[in-house]
C-alpha positions as a Python dict, from the first residue, in 0.01 Angstrom:
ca = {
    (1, 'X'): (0, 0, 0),
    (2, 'X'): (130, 347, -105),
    (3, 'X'): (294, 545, 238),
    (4, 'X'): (251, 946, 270),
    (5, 'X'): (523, 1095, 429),
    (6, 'X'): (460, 1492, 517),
    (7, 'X'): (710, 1760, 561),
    (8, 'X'): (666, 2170, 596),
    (9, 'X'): (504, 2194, 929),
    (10, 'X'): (682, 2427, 1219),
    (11, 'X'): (620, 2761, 1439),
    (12, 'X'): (501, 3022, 1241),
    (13, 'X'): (379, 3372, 1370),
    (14, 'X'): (22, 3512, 1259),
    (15, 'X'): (-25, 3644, 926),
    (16, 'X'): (272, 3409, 830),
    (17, 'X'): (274, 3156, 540),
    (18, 'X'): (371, 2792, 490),
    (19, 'X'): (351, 2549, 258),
    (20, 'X'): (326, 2173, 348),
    (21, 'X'): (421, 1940, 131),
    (22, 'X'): (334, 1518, 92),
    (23, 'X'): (522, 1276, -95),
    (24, 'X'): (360, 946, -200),
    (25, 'X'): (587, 589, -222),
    (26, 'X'): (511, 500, -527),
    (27, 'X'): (314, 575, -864),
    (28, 'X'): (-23, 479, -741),
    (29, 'X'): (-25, 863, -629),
    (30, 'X'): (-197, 963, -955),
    (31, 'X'): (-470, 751, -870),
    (32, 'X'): (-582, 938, -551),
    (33, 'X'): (-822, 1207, -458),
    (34, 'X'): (-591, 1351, -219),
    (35, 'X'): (-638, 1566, 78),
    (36, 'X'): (-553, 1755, 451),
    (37, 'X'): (-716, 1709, 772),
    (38, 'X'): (-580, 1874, 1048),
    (39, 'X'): (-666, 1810, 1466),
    (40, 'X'): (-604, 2041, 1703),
    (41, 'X'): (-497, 1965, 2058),
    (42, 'X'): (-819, 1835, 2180),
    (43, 'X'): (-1019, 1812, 1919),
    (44, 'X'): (-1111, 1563, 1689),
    (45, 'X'): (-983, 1527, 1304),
    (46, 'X'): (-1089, 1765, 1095),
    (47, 'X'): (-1136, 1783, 666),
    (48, 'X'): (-919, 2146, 547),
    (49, 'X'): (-875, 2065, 168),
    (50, 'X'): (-955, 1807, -134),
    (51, 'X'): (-822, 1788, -447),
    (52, 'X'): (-975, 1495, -718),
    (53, 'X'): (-686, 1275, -866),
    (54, 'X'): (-619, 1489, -1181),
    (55, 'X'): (-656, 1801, -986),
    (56, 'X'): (-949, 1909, -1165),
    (57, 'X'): (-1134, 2009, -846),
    (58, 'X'): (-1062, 2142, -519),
    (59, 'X'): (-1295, 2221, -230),
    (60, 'X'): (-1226, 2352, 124),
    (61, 'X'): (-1365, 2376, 491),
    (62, 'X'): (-1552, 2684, 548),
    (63, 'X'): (-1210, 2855, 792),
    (64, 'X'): (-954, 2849, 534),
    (65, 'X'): (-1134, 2912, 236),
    (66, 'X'): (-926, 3194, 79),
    (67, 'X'): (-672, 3137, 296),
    (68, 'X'): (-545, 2810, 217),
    (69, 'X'): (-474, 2651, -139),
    (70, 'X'): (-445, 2231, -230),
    (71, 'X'): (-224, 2141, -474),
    (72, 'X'): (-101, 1863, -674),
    (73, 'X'): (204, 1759, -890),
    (74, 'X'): (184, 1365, -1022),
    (75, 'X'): (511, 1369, -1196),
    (76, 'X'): (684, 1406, -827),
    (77, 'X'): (356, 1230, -639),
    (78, 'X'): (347, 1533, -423),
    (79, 'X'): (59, 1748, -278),
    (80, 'X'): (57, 2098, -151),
    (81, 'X'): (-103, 2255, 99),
    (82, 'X'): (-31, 2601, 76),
    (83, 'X'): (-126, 2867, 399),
    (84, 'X'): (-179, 3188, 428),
    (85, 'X'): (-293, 3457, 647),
    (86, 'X'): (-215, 3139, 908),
    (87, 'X'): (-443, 3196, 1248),
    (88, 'X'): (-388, 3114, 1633),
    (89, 'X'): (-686, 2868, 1529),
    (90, 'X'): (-506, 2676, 1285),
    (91, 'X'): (-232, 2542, 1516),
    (92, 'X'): (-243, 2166, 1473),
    (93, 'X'): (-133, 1841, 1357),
    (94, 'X'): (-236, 1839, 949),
    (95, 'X'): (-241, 1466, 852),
    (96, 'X'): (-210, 1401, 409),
    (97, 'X'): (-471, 1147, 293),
    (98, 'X'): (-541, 939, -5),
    (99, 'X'): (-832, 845, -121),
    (100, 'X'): (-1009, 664, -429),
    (101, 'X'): (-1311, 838, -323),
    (102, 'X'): (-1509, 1143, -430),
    (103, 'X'): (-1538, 1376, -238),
    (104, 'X'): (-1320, 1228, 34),
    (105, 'X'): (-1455, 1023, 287),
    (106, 'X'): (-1420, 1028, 663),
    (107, 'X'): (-1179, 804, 660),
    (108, 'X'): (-992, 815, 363),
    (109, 'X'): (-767, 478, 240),
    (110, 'X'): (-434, 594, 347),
    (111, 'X'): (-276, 833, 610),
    (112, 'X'): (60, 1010, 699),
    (113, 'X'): (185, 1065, 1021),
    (114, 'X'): (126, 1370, 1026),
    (115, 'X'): (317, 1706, 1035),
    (116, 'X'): (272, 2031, 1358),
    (117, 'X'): (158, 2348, 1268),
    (118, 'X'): (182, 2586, 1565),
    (119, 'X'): (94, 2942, 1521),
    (120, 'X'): (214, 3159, 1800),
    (121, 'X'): (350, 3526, 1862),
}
């Protein structure tokens, strides 16, 4: 089964920017809606942003729409989760997922470990 590994997470201030990035093991990539969930300390897993396997669509939860952008690059089987305008709210652990379903689902087929966000002055 493909593996996500994330990368790009850290301590950012507000109104900062950062992009996270996921690489998937092998080719099978392509074949994936992908998306981010995040959970904050506390809470329980959240959706942020989807993107369908050709990245012909994208949709986002209602707090970082504008804010945040999903994208995709199959040549390098990498998605993108880019952040702006980042929020004390959006400090968390953002989890990559694959999925062969449309819109996502709840629990999509395959997880990374996850990467920390933490916004703080």
């Amino acid at each position: 089964q493909m593996q996500l590994m994330e990368s790009g997470g850290g301590t950012v201030q507000p109104g900062d920017s950062v992009t996270l990035s996921c690489v998937g093991s092998d080719n099978t990539f392509s074949n994936y809606a992908m998306g981010w969930f995040r959970q904050a300390p506390g809470k329980e897993r959240q959706f942020v942003a989807g993107i369908r396997y050709n990245a012909a669509n994208t949709y986002y939860a209602d707090p970082v729409v504008g804010r945040f952008t999903i994208s995709r690059d199959n040549t390098k089987n990498t998605v993108f989760l880019q952040m702006n305008n980042l929020k004390f709210e959006d400090t968390a652990d953002y989890y990559c997922a694959a999925d062969l379903s449309w819109p996502l689902s709840r629990y999509p087929d395959v997880w990374g470990q996850g990467t920390l966000v933490t916004v703080s002055s």
